[in-house]
CSV table of C-alpha atoms in Angstrom, one decimal:
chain,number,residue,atom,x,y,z
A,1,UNK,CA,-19.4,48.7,7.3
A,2,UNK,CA,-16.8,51.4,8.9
A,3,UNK,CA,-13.8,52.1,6.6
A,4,UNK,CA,-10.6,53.9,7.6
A,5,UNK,CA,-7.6,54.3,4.7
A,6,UNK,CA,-4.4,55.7,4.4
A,7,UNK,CA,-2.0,55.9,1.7
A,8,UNK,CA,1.8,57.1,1.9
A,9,UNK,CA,4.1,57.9,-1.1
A,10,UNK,CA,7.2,55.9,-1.8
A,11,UNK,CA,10.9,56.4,-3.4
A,12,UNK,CA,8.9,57.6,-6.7
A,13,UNK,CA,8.1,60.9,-7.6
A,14,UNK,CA,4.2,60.9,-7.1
A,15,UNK,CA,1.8,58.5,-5.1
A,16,UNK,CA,0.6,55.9,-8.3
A,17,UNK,CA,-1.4,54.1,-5.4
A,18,UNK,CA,-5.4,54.7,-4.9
A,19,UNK,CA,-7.9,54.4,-2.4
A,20,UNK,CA,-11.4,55.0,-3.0
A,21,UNK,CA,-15.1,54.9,-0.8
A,22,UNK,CA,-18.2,55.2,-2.3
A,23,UNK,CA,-21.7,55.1,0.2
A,24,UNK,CA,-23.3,52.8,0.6
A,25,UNK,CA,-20.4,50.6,1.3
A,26,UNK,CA,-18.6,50.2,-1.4
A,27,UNK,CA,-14.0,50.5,-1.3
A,28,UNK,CA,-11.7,49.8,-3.8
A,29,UNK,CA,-7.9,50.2,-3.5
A,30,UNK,CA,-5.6,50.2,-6.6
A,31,UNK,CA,-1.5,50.4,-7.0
A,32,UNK,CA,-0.3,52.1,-10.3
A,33,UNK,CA,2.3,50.0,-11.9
A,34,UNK,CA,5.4,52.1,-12.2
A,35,UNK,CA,6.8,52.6,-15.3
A,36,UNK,CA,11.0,53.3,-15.8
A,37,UNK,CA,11.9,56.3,-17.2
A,38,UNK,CA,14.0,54.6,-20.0
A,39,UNK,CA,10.7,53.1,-21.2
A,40,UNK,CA,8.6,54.6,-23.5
A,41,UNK,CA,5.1,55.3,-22.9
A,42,UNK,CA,2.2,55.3,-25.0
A,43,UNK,CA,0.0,57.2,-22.7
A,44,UNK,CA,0.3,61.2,-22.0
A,45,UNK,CA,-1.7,61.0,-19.0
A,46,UNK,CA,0.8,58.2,-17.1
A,47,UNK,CA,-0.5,55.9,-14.2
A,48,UNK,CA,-1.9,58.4,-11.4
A,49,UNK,CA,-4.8,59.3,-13.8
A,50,UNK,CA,-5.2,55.9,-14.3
A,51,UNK,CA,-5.9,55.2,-11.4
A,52,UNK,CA,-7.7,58.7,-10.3
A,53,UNK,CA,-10.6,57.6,-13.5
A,54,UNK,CA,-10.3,53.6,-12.7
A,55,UNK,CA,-11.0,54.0,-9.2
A,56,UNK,CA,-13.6,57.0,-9.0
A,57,UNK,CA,-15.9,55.0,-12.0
A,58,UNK,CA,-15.3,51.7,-9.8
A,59,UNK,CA,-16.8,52.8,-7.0
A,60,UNK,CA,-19.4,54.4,-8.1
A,61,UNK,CA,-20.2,51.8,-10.1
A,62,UNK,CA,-19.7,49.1,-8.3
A,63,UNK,CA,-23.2,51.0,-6.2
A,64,UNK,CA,-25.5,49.4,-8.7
A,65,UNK,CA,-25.4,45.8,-6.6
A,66,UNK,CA,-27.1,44.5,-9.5
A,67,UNK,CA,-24.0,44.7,-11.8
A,68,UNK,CA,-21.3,41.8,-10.5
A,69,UNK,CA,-18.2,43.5,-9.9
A,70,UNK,CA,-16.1,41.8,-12.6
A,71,UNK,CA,-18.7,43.7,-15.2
A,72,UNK,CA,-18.0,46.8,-12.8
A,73,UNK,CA,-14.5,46.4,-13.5
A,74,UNK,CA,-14.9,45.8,-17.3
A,75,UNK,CA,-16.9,49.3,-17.7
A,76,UNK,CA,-15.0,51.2,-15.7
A,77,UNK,CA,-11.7,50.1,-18.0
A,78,UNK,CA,-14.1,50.6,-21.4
A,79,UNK,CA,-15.1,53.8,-19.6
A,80,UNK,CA,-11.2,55.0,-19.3
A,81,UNK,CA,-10.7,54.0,-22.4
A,82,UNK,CA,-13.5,56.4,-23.9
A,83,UNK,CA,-11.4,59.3,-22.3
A,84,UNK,CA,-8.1,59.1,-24.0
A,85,UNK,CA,-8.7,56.3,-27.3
A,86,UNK,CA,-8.3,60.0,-29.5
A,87,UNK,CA,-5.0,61.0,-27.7
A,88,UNK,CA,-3.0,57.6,-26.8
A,89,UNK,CA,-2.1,54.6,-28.1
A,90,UNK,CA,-3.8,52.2,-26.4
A,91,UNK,CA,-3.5,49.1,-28.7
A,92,UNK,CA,0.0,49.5,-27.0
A,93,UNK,CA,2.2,47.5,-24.8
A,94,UNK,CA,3.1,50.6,-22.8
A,95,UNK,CA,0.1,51.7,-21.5
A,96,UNK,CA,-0.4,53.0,-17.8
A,97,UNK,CA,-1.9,49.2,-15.8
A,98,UNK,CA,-2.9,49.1,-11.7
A,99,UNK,CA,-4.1,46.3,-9.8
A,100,UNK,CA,-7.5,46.2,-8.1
A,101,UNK,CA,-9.2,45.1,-4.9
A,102,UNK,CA,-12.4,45.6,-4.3
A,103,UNK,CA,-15.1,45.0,-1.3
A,104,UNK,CA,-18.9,45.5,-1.6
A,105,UNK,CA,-21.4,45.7,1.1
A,106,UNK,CA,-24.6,44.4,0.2
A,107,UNK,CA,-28.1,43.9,2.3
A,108,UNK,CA,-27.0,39.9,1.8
A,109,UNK,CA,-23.6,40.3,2.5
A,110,UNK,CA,-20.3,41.2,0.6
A,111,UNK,CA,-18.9,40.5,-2.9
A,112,UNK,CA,-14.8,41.0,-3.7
A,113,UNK,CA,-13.0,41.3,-6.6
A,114,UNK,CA,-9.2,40.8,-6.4
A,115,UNK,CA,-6.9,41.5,-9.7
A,116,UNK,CA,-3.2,40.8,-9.9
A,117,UNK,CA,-1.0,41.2,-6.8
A,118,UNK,CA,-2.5,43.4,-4.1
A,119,UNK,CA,-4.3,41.6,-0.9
A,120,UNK,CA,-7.6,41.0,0.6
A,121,UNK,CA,-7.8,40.1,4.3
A,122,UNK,CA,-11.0,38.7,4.9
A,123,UNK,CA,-12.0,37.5,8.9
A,124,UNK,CA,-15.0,35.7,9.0
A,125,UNK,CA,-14.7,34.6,12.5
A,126,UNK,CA,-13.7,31.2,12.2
A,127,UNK,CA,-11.0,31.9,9.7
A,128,UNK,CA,-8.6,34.7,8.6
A,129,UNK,CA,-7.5,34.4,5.1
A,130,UNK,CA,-5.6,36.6,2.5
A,131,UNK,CA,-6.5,36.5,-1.2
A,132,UNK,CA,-4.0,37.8,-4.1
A,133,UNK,CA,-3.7,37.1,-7.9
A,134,UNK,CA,0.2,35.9,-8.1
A,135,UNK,CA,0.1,34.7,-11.9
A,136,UNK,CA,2.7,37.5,-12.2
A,137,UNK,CA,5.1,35.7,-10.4
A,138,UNK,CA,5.0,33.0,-12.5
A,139,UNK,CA,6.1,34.8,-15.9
A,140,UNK,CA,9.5,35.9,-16.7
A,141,UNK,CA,10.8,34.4,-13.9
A,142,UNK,CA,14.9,34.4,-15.0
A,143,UNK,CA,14.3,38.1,-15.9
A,144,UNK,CA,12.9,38.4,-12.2
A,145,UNK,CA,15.6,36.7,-10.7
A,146,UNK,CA,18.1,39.0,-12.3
A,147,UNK,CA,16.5,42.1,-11.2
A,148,UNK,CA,16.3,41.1,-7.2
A,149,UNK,CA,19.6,40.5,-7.1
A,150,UNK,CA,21.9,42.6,-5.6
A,151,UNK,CA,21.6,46.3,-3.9
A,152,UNK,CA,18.4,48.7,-4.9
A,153,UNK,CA,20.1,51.8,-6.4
A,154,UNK,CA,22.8,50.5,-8.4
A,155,UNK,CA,22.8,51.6,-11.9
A,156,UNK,CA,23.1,48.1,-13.3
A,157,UNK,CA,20.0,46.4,-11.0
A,158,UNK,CA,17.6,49.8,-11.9
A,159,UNK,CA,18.7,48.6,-16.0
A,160,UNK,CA,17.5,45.3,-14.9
A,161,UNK,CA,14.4,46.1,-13.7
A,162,UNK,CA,13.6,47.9,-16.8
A,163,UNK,CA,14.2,44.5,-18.8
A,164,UNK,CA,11.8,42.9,-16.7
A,165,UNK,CA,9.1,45.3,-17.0
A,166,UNK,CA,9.9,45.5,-20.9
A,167,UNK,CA,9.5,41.8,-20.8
A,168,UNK,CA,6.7,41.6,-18.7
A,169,UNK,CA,4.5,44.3,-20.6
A,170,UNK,CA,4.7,41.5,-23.4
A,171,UNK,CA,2.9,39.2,-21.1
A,172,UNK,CA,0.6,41.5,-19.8
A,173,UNK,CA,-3.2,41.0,-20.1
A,174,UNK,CA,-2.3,38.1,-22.1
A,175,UNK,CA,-3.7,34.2,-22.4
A,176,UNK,CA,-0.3,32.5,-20.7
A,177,UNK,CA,0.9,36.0,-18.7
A,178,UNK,CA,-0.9,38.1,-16.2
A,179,UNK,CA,-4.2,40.1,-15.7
A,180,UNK,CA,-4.0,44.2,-14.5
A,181,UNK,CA,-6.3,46.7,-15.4
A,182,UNK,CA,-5.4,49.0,-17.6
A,183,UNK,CA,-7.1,49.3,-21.4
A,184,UNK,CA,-8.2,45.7,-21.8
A,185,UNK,CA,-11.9,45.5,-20.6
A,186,UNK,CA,-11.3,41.5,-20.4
A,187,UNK,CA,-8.8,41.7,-18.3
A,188,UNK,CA,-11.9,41.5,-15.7
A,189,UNK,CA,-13.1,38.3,-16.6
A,190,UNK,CA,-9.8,36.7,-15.0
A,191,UNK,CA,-9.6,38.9,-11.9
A,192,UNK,CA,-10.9,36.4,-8.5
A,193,UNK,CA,-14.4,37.4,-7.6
A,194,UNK,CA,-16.7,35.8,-4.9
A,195,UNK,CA,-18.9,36.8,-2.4
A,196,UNK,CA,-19.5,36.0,1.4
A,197,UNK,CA,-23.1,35.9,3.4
A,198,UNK,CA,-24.2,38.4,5.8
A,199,UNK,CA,-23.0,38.0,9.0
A,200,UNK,CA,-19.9,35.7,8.3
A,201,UNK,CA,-17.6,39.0,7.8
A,202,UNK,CA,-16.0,40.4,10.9
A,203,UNK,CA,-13.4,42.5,9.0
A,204,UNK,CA,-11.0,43.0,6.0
A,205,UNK,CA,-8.4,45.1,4.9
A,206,UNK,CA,-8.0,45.9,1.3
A,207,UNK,CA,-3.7,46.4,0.7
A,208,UNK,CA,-1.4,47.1,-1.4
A,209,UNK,CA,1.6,45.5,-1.9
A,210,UNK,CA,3.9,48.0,-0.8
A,211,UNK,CA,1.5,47.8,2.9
A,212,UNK,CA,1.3,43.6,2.5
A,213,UNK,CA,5.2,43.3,2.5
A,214,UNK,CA,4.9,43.8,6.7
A,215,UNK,CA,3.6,40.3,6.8
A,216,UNK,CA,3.9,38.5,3.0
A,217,UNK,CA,7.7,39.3,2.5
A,218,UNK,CA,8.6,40.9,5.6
A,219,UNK,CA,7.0,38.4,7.5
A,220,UNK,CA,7.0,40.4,10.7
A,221,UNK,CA,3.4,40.1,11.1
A,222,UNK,CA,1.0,37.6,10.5
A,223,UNK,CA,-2.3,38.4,8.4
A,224,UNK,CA,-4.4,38.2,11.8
A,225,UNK,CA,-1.8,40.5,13.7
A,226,UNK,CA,-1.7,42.9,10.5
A,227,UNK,CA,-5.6,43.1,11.2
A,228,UNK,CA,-5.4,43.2,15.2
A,229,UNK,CA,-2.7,46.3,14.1
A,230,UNK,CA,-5.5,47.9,12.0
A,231,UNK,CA,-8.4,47.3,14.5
A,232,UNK,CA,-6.4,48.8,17.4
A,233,UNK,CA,-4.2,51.7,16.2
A,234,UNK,CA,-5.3,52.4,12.4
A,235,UNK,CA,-3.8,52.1,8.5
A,236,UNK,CA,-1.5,54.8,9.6
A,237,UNK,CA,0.1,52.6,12.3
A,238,UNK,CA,0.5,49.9,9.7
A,239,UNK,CA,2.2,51.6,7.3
A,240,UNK,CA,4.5,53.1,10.4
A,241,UNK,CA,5.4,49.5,10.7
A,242,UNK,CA,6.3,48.9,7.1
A,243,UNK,CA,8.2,52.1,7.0
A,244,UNK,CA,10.0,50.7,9.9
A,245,UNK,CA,10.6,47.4,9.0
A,246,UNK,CA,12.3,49.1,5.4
A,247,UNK,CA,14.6,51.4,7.1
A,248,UNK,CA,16.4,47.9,9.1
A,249,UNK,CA,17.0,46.9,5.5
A,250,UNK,CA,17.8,50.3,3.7
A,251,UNK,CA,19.4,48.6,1.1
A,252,UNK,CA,16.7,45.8,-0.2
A,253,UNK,CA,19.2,43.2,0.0
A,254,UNK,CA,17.6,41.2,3.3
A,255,UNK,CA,14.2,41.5,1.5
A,256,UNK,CA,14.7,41.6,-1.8
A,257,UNK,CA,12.3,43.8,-3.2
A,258,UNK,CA,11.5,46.4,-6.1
A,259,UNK,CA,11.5,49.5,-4.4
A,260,UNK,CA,12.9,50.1,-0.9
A,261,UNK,CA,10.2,52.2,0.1
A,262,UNK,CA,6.9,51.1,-2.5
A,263,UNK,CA,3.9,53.3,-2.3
A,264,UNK,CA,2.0,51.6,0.8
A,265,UNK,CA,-2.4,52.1,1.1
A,266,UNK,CA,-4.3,50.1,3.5
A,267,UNK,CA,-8.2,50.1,3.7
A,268,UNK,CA,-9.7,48.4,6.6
A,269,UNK,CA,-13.3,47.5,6.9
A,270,UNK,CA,-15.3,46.7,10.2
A,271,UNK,CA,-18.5,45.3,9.9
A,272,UNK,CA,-20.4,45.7,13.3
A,273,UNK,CA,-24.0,43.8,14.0
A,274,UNK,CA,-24.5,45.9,16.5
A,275,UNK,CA,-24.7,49.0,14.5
A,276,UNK,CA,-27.4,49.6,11.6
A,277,UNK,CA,-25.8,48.9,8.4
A,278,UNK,CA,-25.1,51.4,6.2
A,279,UNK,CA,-28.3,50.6,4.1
């Protein structure tokens, strides 16, 4: 398995997305959720570490092919949670959360582990398929609503937005809301996890959802084109394309969206039978 990445900042002040490759063969890609400023936080150490612990104990963790990635998931959080339970309050609603996907070579094939709202593309040959977690579309759907509508930017959408988060950080990791990693180690037993033979994978891309939006909101690509984009010019190319696609709609009110520009990472993974395999 060959993996090429690339990650570009949004409209926030730092990069909360992550990418991460561990030999032999393992990637995992995580977005930080963002947190409004008017919102406290019960964390010191805010979302980017997050995501810089999560994702470097994920992948190396995630080596040990005897240890299902949904228990790689729940150490890696338990792990995290070693490092600041003395400092922070994690029993907390406002605690830093990212979503995960992962992909894992194996001599018998690959597993994945998908968690809340980033995408895997998976082409197996006969089919190309995209897998995300979408149960958080389904909460606090008014409070949603409300904060899509009308122009990014304005005063009064940004004070919506942080009512939706406030709301949805009461559903959070939650029987009834939505799954993310953050200080909840059961949060992995909900995340989708399977695993596909040797020889059926051709190639996947492991994306976040400000990189998806090119074909699951922008709809300018399909997720076959998305991957024919990443075979023959790279992640970078892709993300061009978002970045692109979000200046014709500067301001977010053709796509409704979040963030005009979201932090955008793309992973793509080529396995080749012709090549020896990284085992």
């Amino acid at each position: 398995m060959q993996v090429t990445v690339a990650s570009v900042k949004g409209d926030g002040v730092e990069n909360e997305d992550g990418v991460f490759v561990a030999l032999p063969g393992c990637v995992a890609v995580l977005d930080g959720l963002s947190a409004p400023k008017d919102l406290p936080m019960a964390c010191r150490h805010g979302t980017p570490w997050l995501v810089r612990q999560l994702g470097t104990r994920l992948v190396a963790l995630g080596s040990d092919h005897d240890l299902p990635l949904a228990s790689v998931l729940r150490t890696a959080i338990e792990e995290v949670n070693d490092l600041h339970a003395d400092t922070c309050m994690l029993e907390q609603e406002a605690v830093p959360a990212a979503t995960v996907v992962m992909l894992r070579e194996r001599p018998e094939g690959f597993d994945y582990l998908v968690l809340s709202d980033s995408v895997l593309v998976l082409d197996t040959g006969s089919s190309v398929k995209a897998l995300a977690d979408s149960r958080v579309e389904d909460v606090a759907k008014t409070e949603m609503a409300a904060a899509l509508a009308g122009p990014a930017g304005t005063p009064e959408r940004t004070a919506r937005v942080s009512e939706l988060v406030a709301r949805q950080r009461g559903l959070r990791n939650r029987p009834g809301g939505y799954w993310v990693a953050s200080t909840a180690p059961e949060a992995a037993d909900h995340a989708i996890t399977g695993s596909i033979q040797g020889g059926d994978l051709r190639r996947a891309a492991l994306l976040t959802d400000g990189a998806s939006r090119l074909a699951d909101l922008f709809h300018e690509a399909t997720w076959e084109e998305v991957l024919d984009l990443l075979d023959q010019e790279g992640p970078s190319a892709l993300l061009a394309r978002v970045r692109a696609a979000e200046r014709a709609d500067n301001n977010g009110t053709r796509w409704p969206r979040f963030k005009v520009r979201d932090d955008a990472t793309a992973a793509y993974a080529v396995v080749n039978p012709g090549e020896p395999s990284l085992h």
